[in-house]
XYZ file of C-alpha atoms in Angstrom:
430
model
C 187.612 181.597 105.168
C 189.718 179.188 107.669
C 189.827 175.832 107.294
C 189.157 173.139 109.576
C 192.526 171.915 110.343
C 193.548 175.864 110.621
C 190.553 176.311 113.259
C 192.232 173.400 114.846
C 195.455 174.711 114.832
C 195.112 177.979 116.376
C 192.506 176.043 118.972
C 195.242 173.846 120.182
C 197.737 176.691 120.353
C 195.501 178.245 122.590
C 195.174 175.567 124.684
C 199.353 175.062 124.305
C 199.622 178.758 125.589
C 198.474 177.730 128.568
C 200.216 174.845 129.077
C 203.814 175.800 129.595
C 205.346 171.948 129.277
C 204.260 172.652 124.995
C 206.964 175.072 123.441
C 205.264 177.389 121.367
C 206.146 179.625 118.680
C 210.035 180.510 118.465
C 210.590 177.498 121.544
C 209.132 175.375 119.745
C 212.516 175.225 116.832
C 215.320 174.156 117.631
C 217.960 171.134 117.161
C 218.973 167.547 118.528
C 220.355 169.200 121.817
C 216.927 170.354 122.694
C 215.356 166.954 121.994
C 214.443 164.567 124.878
C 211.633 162.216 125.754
C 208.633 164.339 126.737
C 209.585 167.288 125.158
C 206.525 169.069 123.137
C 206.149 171.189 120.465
C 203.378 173.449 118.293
C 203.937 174.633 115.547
C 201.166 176.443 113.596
C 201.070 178.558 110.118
C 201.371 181.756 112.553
C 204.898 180.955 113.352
C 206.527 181.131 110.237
C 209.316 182.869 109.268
C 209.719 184.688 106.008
C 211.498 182.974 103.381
C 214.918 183.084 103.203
C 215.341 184.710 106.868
C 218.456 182.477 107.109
C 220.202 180.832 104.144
C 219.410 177.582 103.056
C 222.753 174.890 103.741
C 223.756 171.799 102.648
C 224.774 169.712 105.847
C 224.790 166.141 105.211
C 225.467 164.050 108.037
C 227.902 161.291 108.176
C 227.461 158.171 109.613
C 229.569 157.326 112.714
C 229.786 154.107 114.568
C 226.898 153.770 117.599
C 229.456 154.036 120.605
C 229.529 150.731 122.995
C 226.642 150.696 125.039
C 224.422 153.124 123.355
C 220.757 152.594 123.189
C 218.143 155.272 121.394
C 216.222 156.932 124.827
C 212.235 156.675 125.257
C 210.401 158.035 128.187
C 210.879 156.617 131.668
C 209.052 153.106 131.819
C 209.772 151.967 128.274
C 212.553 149.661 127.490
C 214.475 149.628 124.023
C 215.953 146.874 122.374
C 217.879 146.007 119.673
C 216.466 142.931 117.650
C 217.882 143.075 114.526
C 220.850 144.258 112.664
C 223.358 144.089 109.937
C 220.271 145.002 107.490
C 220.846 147.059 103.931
C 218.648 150.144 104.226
C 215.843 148.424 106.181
C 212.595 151.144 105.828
C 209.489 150.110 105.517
C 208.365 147.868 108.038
C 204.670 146.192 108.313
C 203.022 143.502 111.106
C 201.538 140.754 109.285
C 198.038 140.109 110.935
C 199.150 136.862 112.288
C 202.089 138.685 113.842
C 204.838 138.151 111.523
C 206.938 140.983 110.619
C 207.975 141.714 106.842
C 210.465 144.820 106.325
C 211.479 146.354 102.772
C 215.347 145.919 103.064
C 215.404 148.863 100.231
C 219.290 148.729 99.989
C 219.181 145.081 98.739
C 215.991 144.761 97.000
C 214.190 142.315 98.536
C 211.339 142.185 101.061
C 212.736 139.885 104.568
C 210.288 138.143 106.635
C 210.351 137.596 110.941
C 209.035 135.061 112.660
C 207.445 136.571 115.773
C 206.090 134.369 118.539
C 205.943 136.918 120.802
C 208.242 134.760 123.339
C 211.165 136.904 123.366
C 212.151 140.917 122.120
C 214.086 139.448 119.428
C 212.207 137.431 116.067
C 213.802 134.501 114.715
C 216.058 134.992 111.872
C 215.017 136.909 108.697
C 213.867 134.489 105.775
C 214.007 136.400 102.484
C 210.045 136.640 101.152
C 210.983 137.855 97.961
C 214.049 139.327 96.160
C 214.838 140.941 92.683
C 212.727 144.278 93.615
C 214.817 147.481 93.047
C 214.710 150.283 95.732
C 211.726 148.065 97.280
C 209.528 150.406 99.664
C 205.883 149.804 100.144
C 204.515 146.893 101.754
C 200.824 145.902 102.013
C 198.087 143.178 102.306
C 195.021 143.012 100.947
C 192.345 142.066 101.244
C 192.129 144.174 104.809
C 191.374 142.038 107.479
C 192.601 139.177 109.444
C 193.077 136.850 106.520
C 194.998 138.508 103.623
C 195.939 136.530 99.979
C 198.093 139.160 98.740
C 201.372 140.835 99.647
C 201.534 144.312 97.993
C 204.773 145.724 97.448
C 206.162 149.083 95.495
C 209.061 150.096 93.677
C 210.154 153.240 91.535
C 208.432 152.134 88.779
C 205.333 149.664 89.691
C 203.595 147.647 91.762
C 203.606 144.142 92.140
C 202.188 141.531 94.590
C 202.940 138.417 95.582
C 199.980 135.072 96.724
C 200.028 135.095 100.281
C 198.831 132.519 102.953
C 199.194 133.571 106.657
C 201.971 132.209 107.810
C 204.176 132.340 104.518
C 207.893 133.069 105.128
C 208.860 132.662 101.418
C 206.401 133.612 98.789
C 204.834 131.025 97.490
C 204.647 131.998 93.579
C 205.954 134.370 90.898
C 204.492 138.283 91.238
C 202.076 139.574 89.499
C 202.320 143.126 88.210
C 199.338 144.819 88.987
C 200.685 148.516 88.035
C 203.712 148.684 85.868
C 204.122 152.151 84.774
C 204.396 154.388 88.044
C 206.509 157.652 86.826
C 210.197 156.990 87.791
C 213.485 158.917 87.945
C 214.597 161.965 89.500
C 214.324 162.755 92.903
C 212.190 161.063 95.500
C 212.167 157.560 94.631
C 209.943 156.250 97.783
C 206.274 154.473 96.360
C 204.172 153.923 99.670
C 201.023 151.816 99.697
C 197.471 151.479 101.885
C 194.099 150.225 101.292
C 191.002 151.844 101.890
C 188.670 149.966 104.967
C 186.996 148.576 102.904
C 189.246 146.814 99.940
C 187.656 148.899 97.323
C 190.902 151.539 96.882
C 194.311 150.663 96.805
C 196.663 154.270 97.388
C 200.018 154.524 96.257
C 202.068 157.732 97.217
C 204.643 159.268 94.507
C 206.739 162.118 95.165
C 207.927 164.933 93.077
C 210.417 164.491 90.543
C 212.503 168.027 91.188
C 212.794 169.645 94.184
C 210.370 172.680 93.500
C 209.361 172.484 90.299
C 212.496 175.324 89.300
C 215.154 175.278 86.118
C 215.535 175.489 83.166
C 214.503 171.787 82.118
C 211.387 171.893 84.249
C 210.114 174.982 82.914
C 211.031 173.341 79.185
C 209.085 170.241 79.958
C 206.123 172.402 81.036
C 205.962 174.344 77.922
C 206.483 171.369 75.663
C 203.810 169.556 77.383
C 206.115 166.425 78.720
C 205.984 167.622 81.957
C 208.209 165.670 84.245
C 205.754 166.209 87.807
C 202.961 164.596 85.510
C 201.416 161.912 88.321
C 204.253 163.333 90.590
C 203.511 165.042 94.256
C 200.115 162.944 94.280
C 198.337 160.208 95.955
C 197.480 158.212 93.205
C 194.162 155.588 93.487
C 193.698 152.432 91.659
C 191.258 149.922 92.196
C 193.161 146.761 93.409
C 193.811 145.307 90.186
C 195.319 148.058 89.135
C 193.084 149.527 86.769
C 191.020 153.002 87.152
C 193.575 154.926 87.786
C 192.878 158.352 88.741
C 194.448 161.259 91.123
C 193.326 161.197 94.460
C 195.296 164.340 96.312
C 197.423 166.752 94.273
C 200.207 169.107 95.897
C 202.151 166.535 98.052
C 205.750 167.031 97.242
C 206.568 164.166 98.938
C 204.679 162.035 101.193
C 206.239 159.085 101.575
C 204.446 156.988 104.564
C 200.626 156.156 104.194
C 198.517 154.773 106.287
C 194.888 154.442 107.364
C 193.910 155.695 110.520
C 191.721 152.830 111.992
C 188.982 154.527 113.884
C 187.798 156.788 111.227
C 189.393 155.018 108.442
C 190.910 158.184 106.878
C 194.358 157.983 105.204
C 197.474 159.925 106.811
C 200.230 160.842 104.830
C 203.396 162.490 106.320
C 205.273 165.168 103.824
C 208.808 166.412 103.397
C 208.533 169.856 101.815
C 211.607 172.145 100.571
C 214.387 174.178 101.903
C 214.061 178.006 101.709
C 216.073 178.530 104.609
C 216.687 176.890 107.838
C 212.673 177.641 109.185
C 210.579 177.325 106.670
C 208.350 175.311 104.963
C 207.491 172.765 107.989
C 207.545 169.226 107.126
C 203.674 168.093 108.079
C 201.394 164.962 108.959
C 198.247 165.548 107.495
C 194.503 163.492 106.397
C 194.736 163.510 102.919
C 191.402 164.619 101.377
C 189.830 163.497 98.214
C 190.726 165.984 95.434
C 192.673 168.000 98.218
C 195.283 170.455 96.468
C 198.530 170.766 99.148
C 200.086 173.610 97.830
C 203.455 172.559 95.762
C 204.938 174.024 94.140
C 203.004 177.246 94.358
C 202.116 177.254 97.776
C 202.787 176.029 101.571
C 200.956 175.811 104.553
C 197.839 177.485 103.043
C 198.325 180.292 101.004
C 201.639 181.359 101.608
C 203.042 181.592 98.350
C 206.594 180.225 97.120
C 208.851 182.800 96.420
C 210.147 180.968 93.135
C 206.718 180.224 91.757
C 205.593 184.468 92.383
C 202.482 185.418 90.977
C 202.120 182.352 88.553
C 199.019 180.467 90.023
C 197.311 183.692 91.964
C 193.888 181.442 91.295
C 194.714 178.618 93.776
C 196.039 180.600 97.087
C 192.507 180.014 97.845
C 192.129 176.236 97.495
C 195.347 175.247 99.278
C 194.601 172.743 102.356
C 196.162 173.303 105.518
C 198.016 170.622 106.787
C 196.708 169.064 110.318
C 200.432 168.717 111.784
C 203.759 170.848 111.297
C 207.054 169.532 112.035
C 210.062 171.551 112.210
C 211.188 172.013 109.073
C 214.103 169.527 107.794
C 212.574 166.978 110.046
C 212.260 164.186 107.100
C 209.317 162.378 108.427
C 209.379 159.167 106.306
C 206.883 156.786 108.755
C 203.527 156.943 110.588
C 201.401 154.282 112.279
C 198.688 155.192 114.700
C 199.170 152.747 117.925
C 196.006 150.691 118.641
C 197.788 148.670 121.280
C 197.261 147.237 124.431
C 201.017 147.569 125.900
C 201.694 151.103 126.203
C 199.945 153.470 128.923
C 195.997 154.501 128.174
C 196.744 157.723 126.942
C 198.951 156.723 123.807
C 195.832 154.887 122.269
C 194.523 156.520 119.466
C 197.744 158.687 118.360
C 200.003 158.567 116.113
C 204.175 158.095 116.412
C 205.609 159.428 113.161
C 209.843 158.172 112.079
C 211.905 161.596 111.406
C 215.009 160.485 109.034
C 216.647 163.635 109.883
C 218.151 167.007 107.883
C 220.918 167.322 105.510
C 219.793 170.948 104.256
C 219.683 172.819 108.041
C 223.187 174.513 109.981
C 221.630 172.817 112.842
C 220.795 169.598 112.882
C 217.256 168.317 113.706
C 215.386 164.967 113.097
C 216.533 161.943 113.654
C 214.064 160.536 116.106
C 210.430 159.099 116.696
C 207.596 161.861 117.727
C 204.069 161.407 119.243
C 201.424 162.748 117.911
C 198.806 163.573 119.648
C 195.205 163.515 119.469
C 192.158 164.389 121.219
C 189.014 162.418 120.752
C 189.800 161.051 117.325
C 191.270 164.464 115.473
C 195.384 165.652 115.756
C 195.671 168.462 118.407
C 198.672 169.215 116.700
C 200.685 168.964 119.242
C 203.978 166.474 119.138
C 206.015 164.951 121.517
C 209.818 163.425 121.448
C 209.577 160.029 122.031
C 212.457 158.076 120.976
C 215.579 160.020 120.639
C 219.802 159.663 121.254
C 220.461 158.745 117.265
C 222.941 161.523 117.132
C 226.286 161.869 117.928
C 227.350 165.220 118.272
C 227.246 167.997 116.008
C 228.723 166.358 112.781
C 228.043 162.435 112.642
C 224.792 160.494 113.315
C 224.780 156.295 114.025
C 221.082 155.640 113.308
C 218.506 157.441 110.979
C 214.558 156.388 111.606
C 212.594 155.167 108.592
C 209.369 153.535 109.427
C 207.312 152.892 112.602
C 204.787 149.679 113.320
C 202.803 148.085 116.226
C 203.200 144.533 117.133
C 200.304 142.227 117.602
C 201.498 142.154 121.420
C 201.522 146.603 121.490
C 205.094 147.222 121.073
C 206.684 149.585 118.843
C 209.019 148.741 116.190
C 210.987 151.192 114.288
C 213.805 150.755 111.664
C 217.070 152.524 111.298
C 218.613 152.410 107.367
C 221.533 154.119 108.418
C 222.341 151.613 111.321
C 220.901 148.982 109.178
C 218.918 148.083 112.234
C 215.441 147.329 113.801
C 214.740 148.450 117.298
C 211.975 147.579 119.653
C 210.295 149.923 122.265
C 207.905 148.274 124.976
C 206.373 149.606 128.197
C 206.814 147.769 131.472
C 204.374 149.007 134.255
């Protein structure tokens, strides 16, 4: 039987077919030469390659210096600005509800704080909220609402949070750990955070520990029962104290940006899957389902079975969810925020833009930008669209790498660069 978001898939590449401005199937690969504002792509489970159809590459990118002038590129009407920089490994990046801005600068530790009045494209100098927090990533407040008293934030190993009082720069007080034993070490080290609508369920995203559950020590740690993936490729669920923990979505091998999608109030994660070879497995945006099962390390994209895990869990081909969105593979997505805004055109209400960090495991480089994602009456066509792109610089060296994406309280976009160590601001001027 098909699920939904498979249904949906092969809907909206029906509907792509006919619509030649979407590249389909083979068009729709390719690398940062093909990108440009506008561009669209579909990708669906139909289009896959088999594995290993090229050979998987290690092709790291250096950083190069942005050249004089240069600007990331958004569509025709929208505006891009630089309004911050000199930042250690800025990522995550969250709009306070009174408008402030508070960004995880991972690199040093510490969570910075902008004062935005909304009276110019660049916020007042950074004031440092809180310090001392290792490989800092997730950032939220709670309760939801206009009037939060907490700052949440995540790092490898816990969460804390911080009192809060709209309007705080500085926290006011010493954190208080509400989880203190998230699994840590090896790879993946990103902890993202979101609240359910309703304040009830706090999420907290933890990525896998190897890269496909493969070697010698993995396979050791299974059979000796201290396996190293225990908690790891989940959504994890705690009420907001921290206690009751319990597993919320299994099979995730890394899904490092959550976030509620406001009109239905279901949460999003976007995933960065494996390498077994230049194509294959697509990097996805996806709902994440209660007690949904994703596929790693078994499977991908349904039931399309890893070649390293062969014939070891026949029983759950059948139970693996598709994903509602595939990327090209290598893409990185690290970010998502659905744009509720006022600023940009009617059309862009409702979807989602989603940060790609870029590849370091594909001969031809791809990433490295900010994608729409569209959606048609509340559910992901998906569909996606370059929106923000010019981060590379030719073939070998790259002078900005996307992280995270947000909306300001006045509809523009905001999007951090670690590599550049920047924040950059998109807004639409009719």
């Amino acid at each position: 039987m098909r699920s939904i978001a498979t249904i949906a898939l092969i809907a909206a590449a029906a509907t792509a077919h006919a619509d030649e401005s979407v590249r389909t199937g083979a068009a729709a690969y390719g690398d940062w030469r093909s990108d440009a504002p506008g561009v669209r792509r579909l990708i669906t489970p139909a289009d896959l390659p088999q594995p290993y159809a090229t050979p998987t590459v290690a092709n790291p990118s250096s950083l190069v210096s942005r050249p004089p002038g240069a600007l990331p590129k958004a569509p025709p009407g929208f505006t891009v600005d630089l309004i911050a920089s000199g930042l250690s490994e800025p990522r995550v990046i969250r709009t306070a509800p009174n408008g402030d801005l508070f960004v995880a600068e991972s690199g040093a530790g510490r969570v910075l704080a902008f004062r935005a009045d909304g009276t110019s494209p660049a916020p007042a100098k950074p004031r440092v909220f809180a310090e001392n927090l290792p490989q800092v990533f997730g950032i939220a407040f709670y309760p939801p609402g206009p009037d939060p008293r907490w700052i949440y934030v995540a790092t490898p190993g816990s969460v804390l949070r911080f009192p809060y009082r709209s309007g705080d720069l500085a926290a006011s007080g010493p954190p208080e750990t509400v989880v203190p034993d998230l699994p840590r070490g090896g790879a993946h080290w990103t902890r993202d955070l979101a609240f359910a609508p309703d304040g009830q369920t706090m999420f907290v995203s933890v990525g896998s520990a190897t890269n496909d559950a493969d070697g010698l020590k993995a396979i050791a740690a299974r059979f000796m029962g201290m396996d190293q993936e225990r908690d790891r490729a989940d959504v994890l669920a705690f009420d907001p104290d921290g206690r009751r923990k319990r597993t919320y979505a299994t099979g995730l091998r890394n899904c490092s940006g959550l976030t509620v999608e406001p009109a239905s109030g279901a949460l999003w994660c976007v995933v960065n899957e494996h390498g077994l070879g230049d194509d294959l497995p697509p990097d996805y945006a996806t709902r994440v389902a209660e007690g949904g099962f994703y596929g790693w390390p078994w499977f991908y994209i349904g039931a399309h079975e890893d070649p390293s895990h062969k014939g070891e869990r026949p029983d759950l081909a059948g139970k693996v969810r598709v994903p509602d969105a595939l990327f090209q593979p290598h893409s990185a997505p690290l970010g998502i925020t659905f744009y509720e805004g006022g600023q940009f055109p009617a059309e862009y209400r409702g979807d989602a833009f989603v940060a790609f960090h870029g590849s370091w495991n594909r001969a031809k480089r791809t990433g490295y930008k900010v994608v729409r994602l569209l959606m048609t009456d509340g559910r992901p066509t998906g569909v996606y669209e370059d929106f923000l792109v010019g981060f590379v610089a030719g073939d070998a060296g790259v002078w900005g790498r996307p992280v995270d994406v947000a909306v300001t309280r006045d509809g523009a976009l905001l999007v951090t660069d670690d590599e550049g160590g920047a924040i950059w601001r998109v807004t639409f001027h009719s």
